[in-house]
XYZ file of N, CA and C in Angstrom:
558
model
N 22.636 -25.489 -10.927
C 22.252 -24.291 -10.210
C 22.452 -23.093 -11.119
N 21.402 -22.440 -11.403
C 21.476 -21.283 -12.274
C 20.760 -20.106 -11.632
N 21.227 -18.944 -11.937
C 20.589 -17.730 -11.441
C 19.797 -17.102 -12.581
N 18.671 -16.576 -12.274
C 17.843 -15.950 -13.284
C 18.103 -14.461 -13.246
N 18.440 -13.925 -14.431
C 18.777 -12.511 -14.532
C 18.040 -11.949 -15.749
N 17.098 -11.074 -15.558
C 16.290 -10.501 -16.630
C 15.560 -11.570 -17.432
N 15.108 -12.606 -16.782
C 14.340 -13.638 -17.449
C 15.167 -14.674 -18.180
N 16.477 -14.528 -18.203
C 17.316 -15.523 -18.881
C 18.185 -16.225 -17.841
N 18.454 -17.478 -18.109
C 19.262 -18.275 -17.182
C 20.747 -18.022 -17.432
N 21.496 -17.806 -16.346
C 22.943 -17.587 -16.417
C 23.609 -18.702 -15.625
N 24.556 -19.411 -16.249
C 25.247 -20.468 -15.506
C 25.931 -19.903 -14.258
N 25.929 -20.702 -13.204
C 26.496 -20.260 -11.927
C 27.976 -19.910 -12.063
N 28.720 -20.708 -12.835
C 30.139 -20.416 -13.004
C 30.337 -19.037 -13.626
N 29.555 -18.721 -14.627
C 29.669 -17.414 -15.269
C 29.266 -16.296 -14.314
N 28.267 -16.555 -13.483
C 27.831 -15.549 -12.522
C 28.912 -15.288 -11.475
N 29.568 -16.346 -10.991
C 30.587 -16.178 -9.962
C 31.907 -15.651 -10.519
N 32.315 -16.164 -11.664
C 33.631 -15.827 -12.205
C 33.545 -14.646 -13.155
N 32.626 -14.705 -14.085
C 32.435 -13.605 -15.026
C 33.689 -13.298 -15.811
N 34.081 -12.025 -15.848
C 35.251 -11.607 -16.610
C 36.563 -11.813 -15.839
N 36.490 -12.405 -14.686
C 37.695 -12.656 -13.872
C 38.356 -13.996 -14.225
N 37.809 -14.723 -15.162
C 38.311 -16.056 -15.518
C 39.782 -16.011 -15.918
N 40.167 -15.071 -16.761
C 41.555 -14.971 -17.217
C 42.497 -14.713 -16.040
N 42.126 -13.820 -15.144
C 42.983 -13.522 -13.986
C 43.130 -14.750 -13.096
N 42.053 -15.495 -12.933
C 42.129 -16.703 -12.109
C 42.981 -17.785 -12.770
N 42.904 -17.920 -14.081
C 43.736 -18.894 -14.785
C 45.219 -18.518 -14.721
N 45.508 -17.230 -14.815
C 46.897 -16.773 -14.674
C 47.397 -17.067 -13.261
N 46.559 -16.842 -12.280
C 46.935 -17.139 -10.901
C 47.169 -18.632 -10.702
N 46.330 -19.466 -11.308
C 46.510 -20.911 -11.235
C 47.809 -21.338 -11.907
N 48.097 -20.774 -13.073
C 49.341 -21.086 -13.772
C 50.566 -20.664 -12.978
N 50.505 -19.478 -12.376
C 51.632 -19.007 -11.570
C 51.843 -19.902 -10.354
N 50.768 -20.367 -9.762
C 50.876 -21.276 -8.620
C 51.483 -22.602 -9.041
N 51.077 -23.113 -10.192
C 51.662 -24.354 -10.703
C 53.147 -24.212 -10.986
N 53.548 -23.078 -11.588
C 54.972 -22.840 -11.840
C 55.752 -22.735 -10.538
N 55.169 -22.098 -9.549
C 55.830 -21.985 -8.256
C 56.008 -23.364 -7.616
N 55.012 -24.225 -7.756
C 55.130 -25.595 -7.253
C 56.252 -26.336 -7.975
N 56.327 -26.199 -9.287
C 57.393 -26.863 -10.045
C 58.775 -26.350 -9.644
N 58.903 -25.055 -9.408
C 60.180 -24.492 -8.975
C 60.570 -25.057 -7.611
N 59.603 -25.117 -6.700
C 59.880 -25.682 -5.379
C 60.258 -27.147 -5.446
N 59.562 -27.918 -6.290
C 59.883 -29.344 -6.433
C 61.267 -29.535 -7.028
N 61.618 -28.737 -8.027
C 62.954 -28.841 -8.621
C 64.022 -28.465 -7.604
N 63.729 -27.481 -6.768
C 64.681 -27.062 -5.741
C 64.896 -28.166 -4.716
N 63.819 -28.779 -4.258
C 63.938 -29.863 -3.281
C 64.630 -31.077 -3.896
N 64.294 -31.399 -5.149
C 64.961 -32.521 -5.817
C 66.453 -32.253 -5.950
N 66.806 -31.018 -6.252
C 68.221 -30.655 -6.349
C 68.923 -30.808 -5.002
N 68.268 -30.382 -3.937
C 68.850 -30.548 -2.602
C 69.008 -32.021 -2.242
N 68.015 -32.839 -2.584
C 68.103 -34.271 -2.305
C 69.187 -34.936 -3.143
N 69.356 -34.500 -4.384
C 70.437 -35.035 -5.215
C 71.801 -34.654 -4.653
N 71.935 -33.416 -4.185
C 73.197 -32.992 -3.572
C 73.486 -33.801 -2.319
N 72.467 -34.013 -1.519
C 72.630 -34.807 -0.304
C 73.016 -36.242 -0.639
N 72.393 -36.803 -1.661
C 72.712 -38.175 -2.054
C 74.138 -38.278 -2.576
N 74.600 -37.255 -3.286
C 75.978 -37.273 -3.786
C 76.968 -37.208 -2.631
N 76.651 -36.398 -1.632
C 77.532 -36.291 -0.462
C 77.519 -37.592 0.340
N 76.375 -38.234 0.416
C 76.229 -39.452 1.221
C 76.515 -40.725 0.441
N 77.018 -40.614 -0.766
C 77.241 -41.786 -1.615
C 78.137 -42.813 -0.935
N 79.184 -42.372 -0.281
C 80.092 -43.307 0.400
C 79.363 -44.012 1.548
N 78.587 -43.246 2.314
C 77.818 -43.851 3.418
C 76.848 -44.906 2.883
N 76.162 -44.576 1.804
C 75.218 -45.519 1.218
C 75.946 -46.753 0.681
N 77.158 -46.548 0.142
C 77.942 -47.673 -0.355
C 78.357 -48.593 0.788
N 78.744 -48.017 1.910
C 79.122 -48.832 3.077
C 77.912 -49.620 3.566
N 76.758 -48.980 3.607
C 75.545 -49.703 4.016
C 75.256 -50.872 3.068
N 75.462 -50.627 1.766
C 75.241 -51.685 0.794
C 76.211 -52.835 0.969
N 77.463 -52.519 1.235
C 78.470 -53.565 1.437
C 78.194 -54.347 2.707
N 77.663 -53.686 3.720
C 77.369 -54.350 4.986
C 76.097 -55.192 4.927
N 75.386 -55.173 3.803
C 74.249 -56.074 3.664
C 72.918 -55.425 3.383
N 72.855 -54.101 3.430
C 71.586 -53.433 3.106
C 71.402 -53.482 1.596
N 70.300 -54.050 1.166
C 70.028 -54.138 -0.261
C 69.587 -52.805 -0.828
N 69.584 -52.724 -2.143
C 69.175 -51.491 -2.816
C 67.756 -51.069 -2.424
N 66.787 -52.007 -2.345
C 65.435 -51.581 -1.930
C 65.406 -50.980 -0.528
N 66.228 -51.500 0.367
C 66.248 -50.970 1.738
C 66.850 -49.559 1.772
N 67.908 -49.343 0.991
C 68.526 -48.013 0.944
C 67.569 -47.017 0.290
N 66.913 -47.443 -0.789
C 65.932 -46.568 -1.441
C 64.791 -46.264 -0.470
N 64.361 -47.265 0.290
C 63.309 -47.050 1.287
C 63.714 -46.033 2.339
N 64.963 -46.103 2.784
C 65.450 -45.140 3.781
C 65.434 -43.730 3.206
N 65.937 -43.560 1.984
C 65.952 -42.241 1.363
C 64.535 -41.749 1.089
N 63.634 -42.667 0.742
C 62.239 -42.300 0.506
C 61.581 -41.826 1.802
N 61.853 -42.528 2.902
C 61.289 -42.115 4.197
C 61.815 -40.742 4.589
N 63.089 -40.490 4.346
C 63.654 -39.173 4.657
C 62.968 -38.071 3.848
N 62.749 -38.317 2.548
C 62.100 -37.291 1.726
C 60.626 -37.122 2.113
N 59.965 -38.221 2.486
C 58.575 -38.123 2.930
C 58.478 -37.350 4.243
N 59.411 -37.605 5.149
C 59.440 -36.854 6.404
C 59.673 -35.371 6.136
N 60.530 -35.073 5.178
C 60.770 -33.685 4.796
C 59.492 -33.035 4.278
N 58.728 -33.769 3.469
C 57.486 -33.197 2.936
C 56.428 -33.045 4.023
N 56.378 -33.978 4.968
C 55.396 -33.873 6.058
C 55.722 -32.670 6.946
N 57.001 -32.469 7.238
C 57.399 -31.307 8.044
C 57.077 -30.015 7.288
N 57.350 -30.000 5.983
C 57.037 -28.819 5.179
C 55.541 -28.546 5.118
N 54.747 -29.609 4.929
C 53.290 -29.437 4.876
C 52.749 -28.963 6.218
N 53.285 -29.501 7.309
C 52.858 -29.075 8.639
C 53.205 -27.608 8.883
N 54.407 -27.216 8.486
C 54.792 -25.806 8.631
C 53.874 -24.916 7.794
N 53.525 -25.372 6.599
C 52.603 -24.605 5.761
C 51.234 -24.467 6.392
N 50.750 -25.550 7.014
C 49.444 -25.486 7.684
C 49.472 -24.546 8.880
N 50.607 -24.481 9.563
C 50.713 -23.592 10.715
C 50.813 -22.123 10.303
N 51.438 -21.865 9.154
C 51.641 -20.496 8.690
C 50.429 -19.991 7.892
N 49.618 -20.906 7.370
C 48.502 -20.543 6.489
C 47.543 -19.510 7.082
N 47.106 -19.626 8.344
C 46.170 -18.613 8.853
C 46.743 -17.200 8.851
N 48.012 -17.061 9.195
C 48.620 -15.723 9.195
C 48.748 -15.180 7.774
N 49.139 -16.034 6.851
C 49.269 -15.593 5.465
C 47.914 -15.288 4.836
N 46.875 -15.952 5.315
C 45.535 -15.691 4.806
C 45.098 -14.268 5.145
N 45.466 -13.804 6.325
C 45.139 -12.422 6.697
C 45.846 -11.437 5.771
N 47.090 -11.714 5.439
C 47.835 -10.852 4.527
C 47.207 -10.906 3.140
N 46.813 -12.107 2.708
C 46.190 -12.266 1.397
C 44.891 -11.484 1.299
N 44.097 -11.520 2.340
C 42.830 -10.781 2.332
C 43.075 -9.294 2.175
N 44.143 -8.800 2.805
C 44.445 -7.372 2.708
C 44.972 -6.997 1.327
N 45.636 -7.950 0.646
C 46.248 -7.657 -0.656
C 45.374 -8.053 -1.840
N 44.222 -8.653 -1.614
C 43.370 -9.153 -2.688
C 42.916 -8.000 -3.582
N 43.167 -8.099 -4.897
C 42.733 -7.025 -5.803
C 41.215 -6.892 -5.820
N 40.764 -5.698 -6.092
C 39.323 -5.438 -6.111
C 38.632 -6.259 -7.195
N 39.356 -6.578 -8.282
C 38.746 -7.340 -9.372
C 38.420 -8.771 -8.959
N 39.127 -9.300 -7.969
C 38.879 -10.667 -7.511
C 38.088 -10.718 -6.211
N 37.781 -9.565 -5.639
C 37.119 -9.548 -4.335
C 35.735 -10.184 -4.370
N 35.047 -10.095 -5.502
C 33.693 -10.613 -5.567
C 33.600 -12.100 -5.843
N 34.721 -12.759 -6.172
C 34.658 -14.171 -6.517
C 34.279 -14.997 -5.304
N 35.065 -14.927 -4.280
C 34.786 -15.665 -3.049
C 35.684 -15.104 -1.967
N 35.209 -15.085 -0.749
C 36.076 -14.605 0.324
C 37.228 -15.588 0.548
N 38.409 -15.057 0.796
C 39.573 -15.904 1.050
C 39.438 -16.532 2.427
N 39.396 -17.853 2.446
C 39.261 -18.573 3.708
C 39.898 -19.945 3.566
N 40.219 -20.569 4.689
C 40.772 -21.915 4.664
C 39.647 -22.902 4.425
N 39.878 -23.814 3.504
C 38.889 -24.816 3.146
C 39.518 -26.182 3.381
N 38.823 -27.058 4.100
C 39.374 -28.375 4.404
C 39.663 -29.188 3.144
N 38.838 -29.050 2.127
C 39.090 -29.786 0.875
C 40.399 -29.339 0.246
N 40.646 -28.052 0.266
C 41.887 -27.526 -0.299
C 43.079 -27.959 0.552
N 42.913 -27.959 1.860
C 44.007 -28.393 2.738
C 44.345 -29.863 2.511
N 43.324 -30.710 2.362
C 43.569 -32.127 2.097
C 44.217 -32.319 0.733
N 43.794 -31.519 -0.242
C 44.427 -31.585 -1.551
C 45.896 -31.192 -1.457
N 46.194 -30.161 -0.668
C 47.583 -29.730 -0.494
C 48.417 -30.823 0.175
N 47.839 -31.508 1.157
C 48.556 -32.605 1.817
C 48.787 -33.742 0.821
N 47.768 -34.078 0.047
C 47.909 -35.125 -0.968
C 48.957 -34.743 -2.008
N 48.957 -33.489 -2.418
C 49.941 -33.009 -3.386
C 51.349 -33.070 -2.797
N 51.497 -32.745 -1.512
C 52.808 -32.826 -0.864
C 53.313 -34.261 -0.821
N 52.426 -35.194 -0.528
C 52.821 -36.609 -0.478
C 53.199 -37.110 -1.871
N 52.399 -36.756 -2.870
C 52.686 -37.207 -4.241
C 53.995 -36.620 -4.761
N 54.218 -35.336 -4.521
C 55.469 -34.739 -4.988
C 56.663 -35.287 -4.230
N 56.469 -35.629 -2.951
C 57.598 -36.227 -2.219
C 57.914 -37.603 -2.758
N 56.880 -38.340 -3.179
C 57.131 -39.649 -3.782
C 57.912 -39.499 -5.084
N 57.453 -38.594 -5.928
C 58.091 -38.420 -7.229
C 59.498 -37.843 -7.092
N 59.622 -36.739 -6.382
C 60.908 -36.053 -6.300
C 61.796 -36.600 -5.195
N 61.310 -37.536 -4.406
C 62.139 -38.205 -3.406
C 62.673 -39.530 -3.911
N 61.886 -40.229 -4.718
C 62.357 -41.506 -5.263
C 63.373 -41.321 -6.377
N 63.218 -40.276 -7.148
C 64.122 -40.056 -8.263
C 65.578 -39.921 -7.799
N 65.893 -39.066 -6.812
C 67.279 -39.002 -6.326
C 67.714 -40.304 -5.648
N 66.773 -40.997 -5.008
C 67.138 -42.253 -4.332
C 67.570 -43.302 -5.348
N 66.859 -43.405 -6.451
C 67.254 -44.353 -7.495
C 68.589 -43.946 -8.106
N 68.779 -42.639 -8.294
C 70.040 -42.165 -8.866
C 71.227 -42.406 -7.948
N 71.016 -42.256 -6.656
C 72.116 -42.420 -5.704
C 72.529 -43.865 -5.539
N 71.617 -44.794 -5.744
C 71.936 -46.209 -5.549
C 72.260 -46.913 -6.859
N 72.258 -46.166 -7.956
C 72.577 -46.744 -9.256
C 74.099 -46.879 -9.377
N 74.536 -47.893 -10.062
C 75.966 -48.068 -10.301
C 76.596 -48.995 -9.270
N 77.904 -49.134 -9.378
C 78.657 -50.025 -8.509
C 79.019 -49.297 -7.220
N 78.547 -49.811 -6.100
C 78.800 -49.174 -4.811
C 80.273 -49.304 -4.385
N 80.964 -50.324 -4.860
C 82.360 -50.496 -4.440
C 83.243 -49.401 -5.008
N 82.881 -48.803 -6.151
C 83.650 -47.689 -6.701
C 83.636 -46.498 -5.747
N 82.502 -46.269 -5.095
C 82.398 -45.154 -4.156
C 83.294 -45.376 -2.944
N 83.396 -46.627 -2.516
C 84.249 -46.917 -1.364
C 85.716 -46.827 -1.761
N 86.073 -47.333 -2.924
C 87.460 -47.328 -3.379
C 87.973 -45.912 -3.608
N 87.116 -45.052 -4.163
C 87.567 -43.690 -4.467
C 87.755 -42.867 -3.205
N 87.093 -43.246 -2.125
C 87.275 -42.560 -0.849
C 86.398 -41.345 -0.686
N 86.049 -40.688 -1.765
C 85.259 -39.466 -1.629
C 83.800 -39.676 -1.975
N 83.493 -40.822 -2.596
C 82.110 -41.050 -2.992
C 81.787 -40.469 -4.342
N 82.804 -39.878 -5.000
C 82.577 -39.305 -6.324
C 83.065 -40.281 -7.370
N 82.396 -40.354 -8.450
C 82.754 -41.243 -9.539
C 81.847 -40.979 -10.708
N 81.671 -41.977 -11.541
C 80.844 -41.815 -12.734
C 79.399 -41.502 -12.365
N 78.896 -42.164 -11.327
C 77.508 -41.915 -10.920
C 77.364 -40.522 -10.335
N 78.361 -40.091 -9.555
C 78.314 -38.745 -8.991
C 78.374 -37.700 -10.100
N 79.141 -37.986 -11.159
C 79.181 -37.061 -12.295
C 77.813 -37.013 -12.975
N 77.146 -38.163 -13.077
C 75.799 -38.188 -13.642
C 74.824 -37.391 -12.791
N 74.968 -37.506 -11.465
C 74.115 -36.715 -10.573
C 74.397 -35.228 -10.734
N 75.655 -34.879 -10.990
C 76.008 -33.477 -11.215
C 75.334 -32.932 -12.461
N 75.286 -33.732 -13.517
C 74.597 -33.303 -14.742
C 73.110 -33.099 -14.483
N 72.520 -33.999 -13.726
C 71.091 -33.877 -13.406
C 70.854 -32.630 -12.564
N 71.743 -32.383 -11.593
C 71.595 -31.190 -10.746
C 71.699 -29.918 -11.576
N 72.643 -29.874 -12.516
C 72.777 -28.695 -13.377
C 71.532 -28.518 -14.249
N 70.977 -29.621 -14.728
C 69.748 -29.535 -15.528
C 68.588 -29.019 -14.677
N 68.524 -29.467 -13.433
C 67.462 -28.978 -12.537
C 67.614 -27.486 -12.255
N 68.847 -27.034 -12.053
C 69.075 -25.607 -11.815
C 68.665 -24.806 -13.048
N 69.011 -25.301 -14.225
C 68.608 -24.612 -15.454
C 67.088 -24.572 -15.578
N 66.416 -25.672 -15.229
C 64.953 -25.702 -15.275
C 64.365 -24.722 -14.265
N 64.955 -24.646 -13.071
C 64.473 -23.696 -12.065
C 64.598 -22.265 -12.560
N 65.751 -21.934 -13.143
C 65.965 -20.569 -13.642
C 64.980 -20.270 -14.771
N 64.785 -21.223 -15.675
C 63.852 -21.011 -16.784
C 62.438 -20.800 -16.269
N 62.005 -21.617 -15.317
C 60.647 -21.456 -14.767
C 60.504 -20.134 -14.017
N 61.565 -19.730 -13.327
C 61.522 -18.473 -12.586
C 61.413 -17.289 -13.545
N 62.192 -17.326 -14.620
C 62.103 -16.252 -15.608
C 60.723 -16.231 -16.239
N 60.192 -17.403 -16.564
C 58.846 -17.483 -17.123
C 57.814 -16.904 -16.158
N 57.969 -17.206 -14.885
C 57.040 -16.699 -13.876
C 57.159 -15.184 -13.739
N 58.400 -14.681 -13.745
C 58.594 -13.235 -13.629
C 58.068 -12.478 -14.844
N 58.293 -13.032 -16.034
C 57.798 -12.381 -17.244
C 56.270 -12.387 -17.256
N 55.695 -13.523 -16.822
C 54.232 -13.633 -16.778
C 53.638 -12.674 -15.776
């Protein structure tokens, strides 16, 4: 699909985007960084929860629940968390869209009117499910790694594995701060 302008053909993408391409790419990059910050934050919360629940998970393991079953339970919890978050986002989206329309810069006003698109909504749901799989399974594997009897013997659920989870949590916090600074500078 091309538009004819003064007898020469202009690609549709160039006609729609024009000199706004850089602004749109910056907006896409900022959105991606925001997604990464949110994923790191949720993974950190899930790691903290797994560290607190280490003794409970150890008792379940001793009582006969295998590692795959415990990982499945933690995975279902993280998936439920992502479904609730995605549903809340879908409910809030129409109100935020009105605010976005009012705040849209004049340079981007001609690209396309801001509206809810079913393809974008389905992509957002798919992205929520994929990120919940990735950032929900990672803490689940970490929480069930190691000897479960050490968690029961120590009484608090803290041990070598909990220390490893602490290092991962600190690394995630550092990554969140770095991404946030990058986003703010950008």
